[in-house]
Amino acid sequence: QSNLGILSPDQIELAKILLENGQSHLFLHWPEQGVCDNDKLGFFDQIARLNSSYPGGLASYIKTAKELLADSKLGKNPYDGFSPSVPSGENLTFGNDNFIDMEKRGVVEARNAAFVLVAGGLGERLGYNGIKVALPRETTTGTCFLQHYIESILALQEASHKVASDGSQRDIPFIIMTSDDTHSRTLELLESKSYFGMKPTQVHLLKQEKVACLDDNDARLALDPHNKYMIQTKPHGHGDVHSLLYSSGLLDQWLDAGLKWVLFFQDTNGLLFNAIPASLGVSATKQYHVNSLAVPRKAKEAIGGITKLTHADGRSMVINVEYNQLDPLLRASGFPDGDVNSETGYSPFPGNINQLILELGSYKEELQKTGGAIKEFVNPKYKDSTKTAFKSSTRLECMMQDYPKTLPPTARVGFTVMDIWLAYAPVKNNPEDAAKVPKGNPYHSATSGEMAVYRANSRILQKAGVKVEEPVKEVFNGQEVEVWPRITWKPKWGMIFSDIKTKISGNSEISQRSTMAITGRNVFIEDLSLDGALIVDSIDDAEVKVGGSIKNSGWTMENVDYKDTSVPEEIRIRGFRFNKVEQLEKKFTQPGKFSLED
Ligand code: UGB
């Protein structure tokens, strides 16, 4: 077209790709050369980005979109020909001998691991204005998710170095996938907090790009309603993490350095590091290429179900079936009641918590074949039953847990089920929606996420021999939750159960109304009777014995309404705040041996 005369050869190539793939409508409104030329150049900058950030480029995106939209129009089931059944995997029980062995094995393996956090999502369901990793995991200490993740990785790294038979001291790489919505705020948080003690060279941010929106069944790209020289874009989903890792070159570096494992995790699960050492131990013992972490799942809960799919032609795979697809799949394949709880009170399909452990060698090999592209899906909202027009533009999406879909049948794909109280408490839902969750199903809110941290820590201490009083039920932001004593510790105090047990001796008890925050490393609980609030902070070279009877007015909990905008958002979304009436706070800043009386 004559009005493309200002363009460079590269830009002309891009224009050709668009024209050859049914996108001439993008240029129809373009005025003659000399008018809006800067806008036109801006358009091609964006097209170049969209083209280079997608495996196979825009032509491939449009081709796949046409195919998936045609399937969707026909109402084709992506699981056609497959019948679902309940897969078998590894079940771990916290604290038993097998669990302890797996944790120890996991610690040995940790120095051969890289951790990848997918944190490009804005969390629309939560409706929080900031980035989710900056939210406090709990408000007793105010430690945010990102800090907790980094401190957990550092604690694992240190524990792993201690048991390394060859004495090697490799730093564990930590990758964070961000997006335009989260990138700068994630970087600012890291920089303002000196990377929470991690070496900045250990941390890599990989930013995912959004993908082009589609206006109709012919996969015509949608123009931005506010700028007709821009394509409208939306997030492509967490599956982008694989192509970004592949194109970053990091996988080769890791293989050269002798790494063996890549662990993927999501932005707001405050319990996940309770599950990592043991499940990494399972991966190593079973030599799994793919290990998905799972928890018992309530039917219809908004987490995917791990399912064995067997095709009529003999193929079979163990894969996550997303929550909105599991029920229709079951109904279509001989389970007329669909996704329902069994007599255990849970769905027979374990719930995917999207924490994946991949074996690096086979992962790299697979990505070399696929370029990191993950099987996509499309979810258009049609105007009517003719399925000819959309209510609003749609786009292709992909999920990181769909990685195994392209693996050969020889791949060792397994999963590890753990107790919910130990492993899974995400913060995804806003208070209003959480209050509407059917009774018995988890709220997945800021309230339940924080309460779950206290419950897990209390139960771990109970298992280690401390008499921790049982919880009381309270309602915050319309959600009834169990309130256990507010017990927290830093990961370096104890990453695995056998380490935690070495920090506890004698007969100790903690009342339900108590708060206990341990921020030091060498803090030993011995014959402690706590009824109130106790805060112990110590440098690594101080060895502190925490014992005796401590009674004070403690920290009480006050209700806060989530609509009360005079209270900071990160507090009001949990529905309570602490009133720090009285506490025993001890700081030990010198090396040596101490007790609370010192
Ligand atoms: N994320 C990105 O990094 N980029 C994106 O484009 C989108 C998300 P959600 P979802 O464990 O509870 C998943 O929105 O996708 C990050 C699993 O698919 O919180 O609804 C985002 O920042 C589901 O099977 O969850 O559901 C966040 O860290 C089930 O396991 C992560 O991706 C469910 O999580 C997840 O995004 C669960």
XYZ file of C-alpha atoms and ligand atoms in Angstrom:
635
model
C 0.000 0.000 0.000
C 1.268 3.442 -0.905
C 0.800 4.834 2.571
C 3.453 2.399 3.882
C 6.178 4.284 1.982
C 7.837 5.574 5.148
C 8.671 2.099 6.334
C 11.980 0.291 6.708
C 12.482 -3.157 5.147
C 11.858 -4.807 8.540
C 8.617 -2.942 8.948
C 7.542 -3.891 5.447
C 8.207 -7.539 6.340
C 5.934 -7.161 9.364
C 3.235 -5.505 7.248
C 3.440 -8.461 4.856
C 2.980 -10.932 7.691
C -0.153 -9.070 8.740
C -1.572 -8.761 5.228
C -0.896 -12.400 4.401
C -2.671 -13.472 7.576
C -5.957 -11.688 7.092
C -5.171 -8.466 8.958
C -5.663 -5.826 6.231
C -8.367 -4.182 8.352
C -5.612 -2.804 10.574
C -4.539 -0.434 7.778
C -7.881 0.544 6.244
C -8.177 3.756 8.241
C -4.582 4.860 7.633
C -4.288 8.307 6.023
C -1.797 9.067 3.261
C 1.948 9.262 3.895
C 2.935 12.339 5.906
C -0.135 12.185 8.143
C 0.186 10.472 11.554
C 3.561 8.996 10.538
C 4.745 8.792 14.144
C 1.638 6.870 15.105
C 2.278 4.471 12.253
C 5.879 3.929 13.383
C 4.584 3.305 16.908
C 2.216 0.715 15.484
C 5.107 -1.162 13.890
C 7.169 -0.988 17.076
C 4.350 -2.757 18.836
C 3.907 -5.271 16.001
C 7.642 -6.035 16.138
C 7.369 -6.731 19.884
C 4.294 -8.917 19.505
C 6.010 -10.800 16.698
C 9.296 -11.438 18.487
C 7.889 -12.321 21.903
C 5.689 -15.173 20.656
C 7.262 -18.519 19.677
C 6.802 -18.708 15.887
C 5.800 -15.043 15.631
C 2.468 -13.394 14.874
C 1.742 -15.623 11.877
C 1.797 -18.610 14.165
C -0.310 -16.805 16.795
C -2.995 -15.978 14.213
C -2.967 -19.486 12.745
C -3.394 -21.114 16.168
C -6.072 -18.587 17.072
C -8.074 -19.433 13.956
C -7.896 -23.141 14.737
C -8.833 -22.760 18.399
C -11.652 -20.331 17.620
C -13.056 -22.745 15.032
C -12.940 -25.576 17.592
C -14.600 -23.369 20.172
C -17.358 -22.403 17.746
C -18.017 -26.077 17.060
C -18.098 -26.668 20.806
C -15.270 -29.154 20.448
C -14.121 -30.608 23.729
C -10.306 -30.312 24.097
C -10.426 -33.657 25.894
C -12.319 -35.438 23.135
C -11.401 -39.117 23.029
C -9.839 -39.026 26.507
C -11.425 -40.638 29.533
C -10.529 -39.397 32.985
C -9.541 -41.538 35.924
C -7.976 -40.920 39.313
C -4.172 -41.141 39.044
C -1.928 -42.588 41.696
C 0.916 -40.546 43.123
C 3.017 -40.116 46.222
C 1.145 -39.264 49.423
C 3.174 -37.664 52.174
C 2.159 -37.415 55.808
C 3.788 -34.633 57.737
C 6.255 -35.726 60.372
C 6.428 -39.489 59.723
C 9.714 -41.242 58.938
C 9.176 -41.152 55.184
C 8.403 -37.429 55.297
C 11.512 -36.734 57.353
C 13.664 -38.785 54.956
C 12.202 -36.972 51.947
C 12.879 -33.585 53.558
C 16.491 -34.525 54.222
C 16.919 -35.710 50.644
C 15.294 -32.489 49.416
C 17.756 -30.392 51.378
C 20.664 -32.251 49.775
C 19.176 -31.571 46.326
C 18.328 -27.910 46.979
C 21.752 -26.622 45.986
C 21.113 -28.188 42.549
C 17.877 -26.281 42.133
C 16.688 -23.019 40.623
C 13.484 -21.378 41.817
C 11.047 -19.627 39.482
C 8.235 -17.449 40.817
C 5.465 -16.504 38.381
C 4.350 -13.069 39.477
C 3.015 -11.380 36.366
C -0.633 -11.579 37.401
C -2.412 -8.572 38.816
C -4.728 -10.629 40.950
C -8.020 -9.324 39.617
C -9.972 -11.644 41.903
C -8.212 -10.181 44.941
C -8.676 -6.592 43.802
C -5.621 -5.407 45.765
C -4.053 -2.240 44.391
C -0.423 -3.186 44.904
C 1.570 -6.168 43.679
C 0.587 -9.349 45.459
C 4.123 -10.367 46.486
C 4.339 -7.151 48.540
C 1.375 -8.163 50.702
C 2.214 -9.291 54.238
C 2.190 -13.075 54.531
C 1.211 -12.451 58.159
C 0.842 -9.227 60.105
C 2.489 -10.350 63.359
C 5.876 -9.500 61.841
C 4.592 -7.843 58.627
C 6.937 -9.978 56.500
C 5.769 -9.806 52.872
C 5.495 -12.832 50.577
C 8.556 -11.897 48.554
C 10.702 -11.519 51.662
C 9.489 -14.858 52.982
C 10.235 -16.584 49.665
C 13.730 -15.132 49.474
C 14.512 -15.952 53.099
C 13.237 -19.495 52.563
C 15.452 -19.997 49.511
C 18.446 -18.613 51.419
C 17.712 -20.884 54.383
C 17.477 -23.894 52.078
C 20.681 -22.872 50.346
C 22.508 -22.684 53.641
C 21.094 -25.969 54.893
C 22.061 -27.586 51.599
C 25.610 -26.252 51.700
C 26.022 -27.737 55.177
C 25.244 -31.233 53.938
C 26.995 -30.959 50.572
C 29.337 -33.922 50.398
C 31.683 -32.133 47.970
C 31.615 -28.888 49.957
C 30.377 -26.891 46.960
C 28.752 -23.564 47.786
C 26.562 -22.772 44.803
C 24.061 -19.928 45.113
C 20.501 -20.943 44.243
C 19.231 -18.864 41.284
C 15.895 -17.130 41.826
C 13.876 -16.045 38.773
C 10.793 -13.869 38.943
C 8.488 -13.641 35.955
C 6.885 -10.198 35.906
C 4.636 -8.388 33.436
C 4.053 -4.741 32.541
C 1.572 -4.728 35.416
C 4.077 -5.863 38.052
C 7.635 -5.375 36.758
C 8.641 -1.939 38.025
C 6.952 -2.371 41.401
C 8.645 -5.759 41.911
C 12.035 -4.297 41.058
C 11.452 -1.294 43.324
C 10.500 -3.554 46.219
C 13.636 -5.654 45.762
C 15.919 -2.647 45.437
C 14.418 -0.736 48.335
C 14.923 -3.763 50.607
C 18.421 -4.744 49.368
C 16.938 -7.886 47.801
C 15.961 -9.062 51.291
C 19.491 -10.300 51.848
C 19.911 -12.238 48.603
C 22.780 -11.332 46.275
C 21.282 -9.224 43.454
C 23.248 -11.388 41.004
C 21.214 -14.399 42.171
C 17.937 -12.768 41.118
C 16.727 -12.445 37.506
C 13.540 -10.758 36.442
C 11.996 -11.960 33.177
C 9.145 -9.825 31.904
C 6.339 -11.467 29.973
C 4.659 -9.546 27.137
C 0.949 -9.420 26.604
C -0.563 -10.926 23.457
C -2.801 -9.460 20.774
C -6.557 -9.493 21.312
C -8.851 -11.034 18.737
C -12.078 -9.465 17.512
C -13.782 -12.330 15.708
C -13.712 -15.967 14.647
C -11.353 -15.081 11.757
C -8.782 -14.060 14.370
C -8.762 -10.456 13.213
C -6.559 -8.551 15.639
C -8.416 -5.999 17.752
C -7.469 -2.325 17.685
C -7.165 -0.561 21.003
C -10.475 1.289 21.553
C -8.494 4.385 22.637
C -5.798 4.369 19.949
C -6.405 3.113 16.452
C -2.663 2.748 15.824
C -2.301 0.216 18.607
C -3.345 -3.403 18.935
C -5.294 -4.166 22.075
C -3.397 -6.644 24.269
C -4.134 -8.836 27.272
C -2.093 -11.241 29.443
C -1.271 -14.592 27.901
C -1.107 -16.497 31.201
C 1.535 -18.067 33.405
C 2.509 -20.572 30.692
C 4.757 -17.849 29.228
C 7.321 -18.721 31.840
C 8.611 -21.638 29.754
C 9.330 -19.702 26.558
C 10.889 -16.864 28.573
C 13.192 -19.241 30.408
C 14.124 -20.913 27.149
C 14.949 -17.675 25.334
C 16.805 -16.209 28.349
C 19.678 -18.684 27.947
C 19.508 -19.435 31.680
C 18.796 -23.144 31.178
C 22.155 -23.666 29.456
C 23.955 -21.751 32.188
C 22.285 -23.886 34.813
C 23.096 -27.132 33.056
C 26.723 -26.054 32.700
C 26.801 -25.249 36.399
C 25.493 -28.743 37.241
C 21.959 -27.836 38.302
C 19.304 -30.559 38.183
C 15.952 -29.090 39.168
C 13.709 -26.151 38.346
C 10.962 -25.371 40.866
C 8.038 -23.198 39.797
C 5.689 -21.502 42.229
C 2.934 -18.882 42.471
C 2.753 -15.485 44.105
C 0.781 -15.825 47.364
C 1.020 -19.226 48.976
C 2.439 -18.558 52.435
C 2.818 -22.271 53.196
C 4.540 -23.500 50.094
C 8.043 -23.741 51.515
C 6.709 -26.190 54.110
C 6.158 -28.519 51.163
C 9.206 -27.898 49.027
C 11.977 -29.888 50.725
C 9.960 -33.109 50.971
C 8.563 -32.875 47.441
C 12.007 -32.182 46.011
C 13.076 -35.321 47.881
C 10.265 -37.214 46.128
C 11.379 -35.911 42.719
C 14.930 -37.057 43.379
C 13.967 -40.452 44.795
C 11.434 -41.268 42.090
C 13.485 -39.558 39.375
C 10.428 -37.669 38.221
C 10.795 -35.485 35.141
C 7.684 -33.632 36.299
C 6.369 -33.546 39.848
C 3.217 -31.496 40.554
C 2.418 -30.653 44.126
C -1.147 -31.305 45.103
C -3.528 -31.212 48.045
C -6.877 -32.868 48.682
C -9.415 -30.809 46.745
C -13.036 -29.976 47.472
C -15.244 -30.620 44.445
C -15.754 -27.443 42.383
C -12.991 -25.614 44.274
C -11.201 -23.124 41.973
C -8.046 -25.176 41.681
C -7.334 -27.621 38.871
C -7.669 -31.384 39.378
C -4.762 -33.742 38.662
C -6.231 -36.343 36.359
C -5.116 -39.359 34.410
C -6.365 -39.030 30.840
C -6.404 -42.145 28.684
C -7.120 -41.800 24.979
C -9.042 -44.320 22.927
C -5.839 -44.768 20.871
C -3.909 -45.899 23.971
C -2.082 -42.660 24.836
C -2.281 -41.576 28.431
C -1.008 -38.672 30.528
C -1.258 -37.324 34.044
C -2.207 -33.685 33.756
C -3.997 -30.819 35.444
C -7.556 -30.384 34.213
C -8.570 -26.804 34.991
C -11.420 -26.330 37.443
C -13.923 -25.107 34.840
C -13.256 -28.117 32.594
C -13.188 -30.970 35.080
C -16.928 -31.060 35.740
C -17.983 -31.114 32.035
C -15.269 -33.675 31.250
C -16.511 -36.008 33.986
C -20.148 -35.616 32.978
C -19.255 -36.404 29.374
C -17.379 -39.557 30.322
C -19.561 -41.708 32.484
C -19.623 -39.724 35.737
C -23.170 -38.286 35.560
C -22.757 -36.297 38.784
C -19.623 -34.558 37.534
C -17.154 -33.060 39.980
C -18.423 -34.198 43.400
C -16.868 -35.099 46.726
C -16.340 -38.765 47.524
C -17.030 -40.312 50.934
C -13.747 -38.741 52.165
C -15.385 -35.316 51.833
C -12.976 -34.437 49.015
C -12.965 -34.810 45.238
C -11.142 -38.006 44.233
C -8.967 -35.816 41.959
C -6.108 -34.197 43.900
C -5.990 -30.394 43.638
C -3.175 -28.851 41.642
C -1.455 -26.095 43.621
C 0.674 -25.175 40.632
C 3.947 -25.813 42.268
C 5.963 -27.824 39.769
C 9.330 -29.480 40.038
C 10.908 -30.212 36.659
C 14.077 -32.159 36.019
C 16.334 -29.706 34.212
C 17.924 -32.008 31.600
C 14.666 -33.339 30.200
C 13.075 -29.888 30.500
C 15.792 -28.326 28.363
C 15.508 -31.135 25.807
C 11.763 -30.658 25.532
C 12.008 -26.895 25.203
C 14.536 -27.303 22.439
C 11.779 -29.036 20.481
C 8.950 -26.668 21.364
C 10.769 -23.364 21.895
C 8.884 -23.211 25.166
C 5.495 -22.960 23.462
C 2.731 -24.381 25.617
C -0.606 -25.739 24.387
C -2.970 -22.789 24.405
C -6.691 -22.333 24.796
C -9.208 -19.632 23.986
C -12.216 -18.653 26.020
C -14.396 -16.227 23.997
C -17.559 -14.828 25.514
C -20.066 -15.035 22.627
C -22.866 -12.510 22.089
C -25.413 -15.252 21.350
C -25.798 -18.916 20.524
C -24.817 -18.424 16.868
C -21.283 -17.955 18.225
C -20.500 -15.503 15.442
C -19.658 -12.420 17.517
C -17.890 -11.800 20.834
C -19.113 -9.612 23.697
C -15.558 -8.283 24.001
C -12.253 -9.159 22.388
C -10.573 -12.403 23.432
C -7.021 -13.785 23.233
C -5.083 -17.015 23.444
C -3.983 -18.088 26.907
C -1.636 -20.713 28.297
C -0.882 -22.255 31.688
C 2.465 -23.368 33.047
C 1.077 -26.689 34.291
C 0.211 -27.679 30.709
C 3.911 -28.231 30.033
C 3.587 -32.078 30.211
C 1.013 -32.098 27.384
C 3.715 -32.290 24.717
C 5.931 -34.807 26.547
C 6.547 -38.272 25.086
C 4.819 -41.218 26.851
C 8.190 -42.272 28.309
C 8.342 -39.138 30.472
C 8.100 -39.779 34.199
C 5.245 -37.528 35.275
C 4.163 -37.811 38.885
C 2.658 -35.815 41.686
C 2.959 -35.471 45.435
C -0.051 -34.957 47.681
C 0.339 -33.211 51.001
C -1.961 -31.988 53.756
C -3.683 -28.696 52.958
C -2.882 -27.265 56.373
C 0.822 -27.771 55.670
C 1.140 -26.799 52.041
C -1.542 -24.567 50.589
C -3.163 -21.279 51.574
C -3.203 -18.830 48.660
C -4.499 -15.268 48.851
C -6.666 -14.874 45.769
C -10.159 -13.724 46.693
C -11.408 -10.339 47.864
C -13.330 -10.230 51.171
C -16.728 -9.916 49.543
C -16.294 -12.962 47.290
C -14.566 -14.949 50.036
C -17.551 -14.446 52.336
C -19.741 -16.038 49.642
C -17.629 -19.215 49.306
C -19.832 -22.258 50.078
C -19.429 -23.443 53.662
C -16.655 -25.973 54.026
C -14.736 -24.750 50.974
C -11.594 -22.695 51.532
C -11.844 -18.896 51.350
C -8.438 -18.287 49.741
C -8.510 -14.770 51.157
C -6.025 -12.567 53.013
C -7.836 -13.565 56.228
C -7.621 -17.309 55.657
C -4.073 -17.049 54.225
C -2.749 -15.462 57.416
C -4.707 -17.750 59.747
C -3.315 -20.732 57.848
C 0.246 -19.654 58.637
C -0.544 -19.670 62.374
C -2.365 -22.986 62.113
C 0.528 -24.643 60.276
C 3.132 -23.318 62.689
C 1.032 -24.336 65.698
C 0.544 -27.851 64.343
C 4.214 -28.241 63.515
C 5.112 -27.272 67.090
C 2.446 -29.636 68.429
C 3.990 -32.440 66.421
C 7.392 -31.457 67.839
C 6.035 -31.913 71.357
C 4.860 -28.437 72.383
C 1.422 -28.253 73.997
C -0.237 -25.658 71.772
C -3.778 -24.853 72.809
C -6.507 -25.590 70.250
C -7.962 -22.692 68.221
C -11.138 -20.698 68.725
C -13.493 -19.775 65.877
C -13.940 -16.126 64.961
C -15.485 -14.217 62.090
C -13.527 -11.595 60.170
C -14.871 -9.914 57.033
C -17.781 -12.377 57.068
C -15.520 -15.445 57.097
C -15.426 -17.895 59.964
C -11.844 -18.963 60.625
C -9.892 -20.916 63.230
C -7.671 -18.611 65.247
C -4.620 -20.406 66.573
C -1.874 -18.757 68.631
C -0.028 -16.307 66.396
C 3.258 -18.225 66.108
C 5.839 -17.212 63.500
C 9.498 -17.880 62.870
C 12.088 -17.040 60.244
C 12.919 -19.802 57.778
C 16.518 -19.902 59.038
C 15.204 -20.983 62.470
C 13.921 -24.226 60.957
C 13.258 -25.176 57.341
C 12.607 -28.867 57.893
C 10.945 -30.789 60.681
C 14.064 -32.553 61.929
C 15.784 -29.151 62.356
C 12.786 -27.679 64.134
C 12.779 -30.603 66.556
C 16.372 -29.833 67.557
C 15.184 -26.387 68.687
C 12.598 -27.786 71.107
C 13.046 -29.693 74.366
C 11.387 -30.271 77.722
C 7.724 -29.510 78.363
C 6.431 -26.343 76.753
C 2.964 -24.907 76.365
C 1.487 -21.970 74.477
C -2.019 -20.657 75.120
C -4.459 -19.803 72.336
C -4.345 -16.063 73.017
C -0.557 -15.960 72.680
C 1.731 -14.416 70.108
C 5.259 -15.726 69.581
C 7.627 -14.331 66.952
C 11.112 -15.791 66.628
C 13.354 -13.852 64.280
C 16.697 -15.292 65.408
C 18.423 -18.462 64.241
C 19.772 -20.123 67.397
C 16.738 -19.838 69.603
C 15.934 -22.922 71.697
C 12.537 -23.437 73.300
C 12.852 -25.336 76.545
C 10.228 -25.693 79.291
C 8.400 -22.573 78.163
C 4.964 -21.635 79.390
C 3.644 -18.764 77.287
C 0.395 -16.933 77.885
C 0.771 -13.544 76.228
C 3.137 -12.073 73.632
C 6.827 -12.914 73.236
C 9.167 -11.476 70.583
C 12.712 -12.832 70.380
C 15.264 -11.332 68.042
C 18.903 -12.406 68.050
C 22.014 -12.316 65.902
C 23.247 -15.621 64.480
C 26.102 -15.895 66.997
C 23.824 -15.560 70.000
C 22.429 -18.787 71.420
C 19.225 -18.058 73.281
C 17.301 -20.353 75.589
C 13.613 -19.452 75.684
C 11.994 -20.929 78.786
C 10.175 -20.213 82.016
C 6.734 -18.817 82.586
C 5.780 -15.740 80.614
C 2.417 -14.129 81.188
C 1.329 -10.708 79.982
C -1.708 -8.997 78.448
C -0.405 -9.862 74.985
C -1.732 -8.736 71.611
C -5.461 -8.702 71.154
C -7.265 -8.882 67.815
C -9.616 -6.102 66.737
C -12.162 -6.444 63.968
C -11.703 -4.140 60.974
C -14.238 -3.760 58.192
C -12.829 -4.185 54.689
C -14.856 -1.162 53.596
C -13.190 1.119 56.173
C -10.796 3.096 53.960
C -9.191 4.815 56.953
C -7.346 1.519 57.512
C -4.508 0.576 55.098
C -5.709 -1.778 52.366
C -3.337 -4.629 53.248
C -4.815 -4.675 56.770
C -8.484 -4.139 56.059
C -8.616 -6.947 53.494
C -7.932 -9.378 56.373
C -10.644 -7.994 58.619
C -8.536 -7.708 61.780
C -5.561 -5.936 63.232
C -3.457 -6.486 66.307
C -3.678 -4.277 69.333
C -0.226 -4.618 70.899
C -1.243 -4.222 74.533
C 1.778 -5.803 76.208
C 4.650 -8.070 75.237
C 8.001 -9.380 76.371
C 10.418 -8.288 73.666
C 14.033 -9.427 73.882
C 16.876 -8.534 71.519
C 20.271 -10.269 71.665
C 22.899 -8.332 69.732
C 26.101 -9.829 71.148
C 27.613 -13.278 70.567
C 27.304 -15.725 73.466
C 24.841 -17.876 75.379
C 21.747 -16.251 76.854
C 18.369 -16.897 78.400
C 15.301 -14.668 78.542
C 16.339 -13.337 81.944
C 19.569 -11.875 80.469
N 0.421 -15.187 36.476
C 1.436 -14.691 35.686
O 2.601 -14.666 36.093
N 1.100 -14.242 34.455
C -0.157 -14.267 33.961
O -0.365 -13.848 32.806
C -1.186 -14.790 34.794
C -0.862 -15.246 36.047
P -3.847 -16.962 39.426
P -5.227 -19.194 38.207
O -3.095 -22.908 42.741
O -4.896 -21.917 43.264
C -3.886 -21.322 38.931
O -4.655 -15.996 38.650
O -4.457 -19.061 36.936
C 0.780 -15.732 37.802
C -3.871 -22.690 38.268
O -4.092 -22.498 36.871
O -3.620 -16.717 40.887
O -6.666 -18.849 38.257
C 0.128 -15.029 38.966
O 0.873 -13.886 39.338
C -4.922 -23.625 38.884
O -4.802 -24.922 38.306
O -4.426 -18.444 39.356
O -5.131 -20.706 38.711
C 0.083 -16.135 40.006
O 1.302 -16.206 40.692
C -4.723 -23.723 40.381
O -3.613 -24.475 40.637
C -0.072 -17.403 39.176
O 0.322 -17.076 37.857
C -4.630 -22.346 41.015
O -3.685 -21.489 40.317
C -1.486 -17.989 39.198
O -2.426 -17.045 38.743
C -4.181 -22.417 42.432
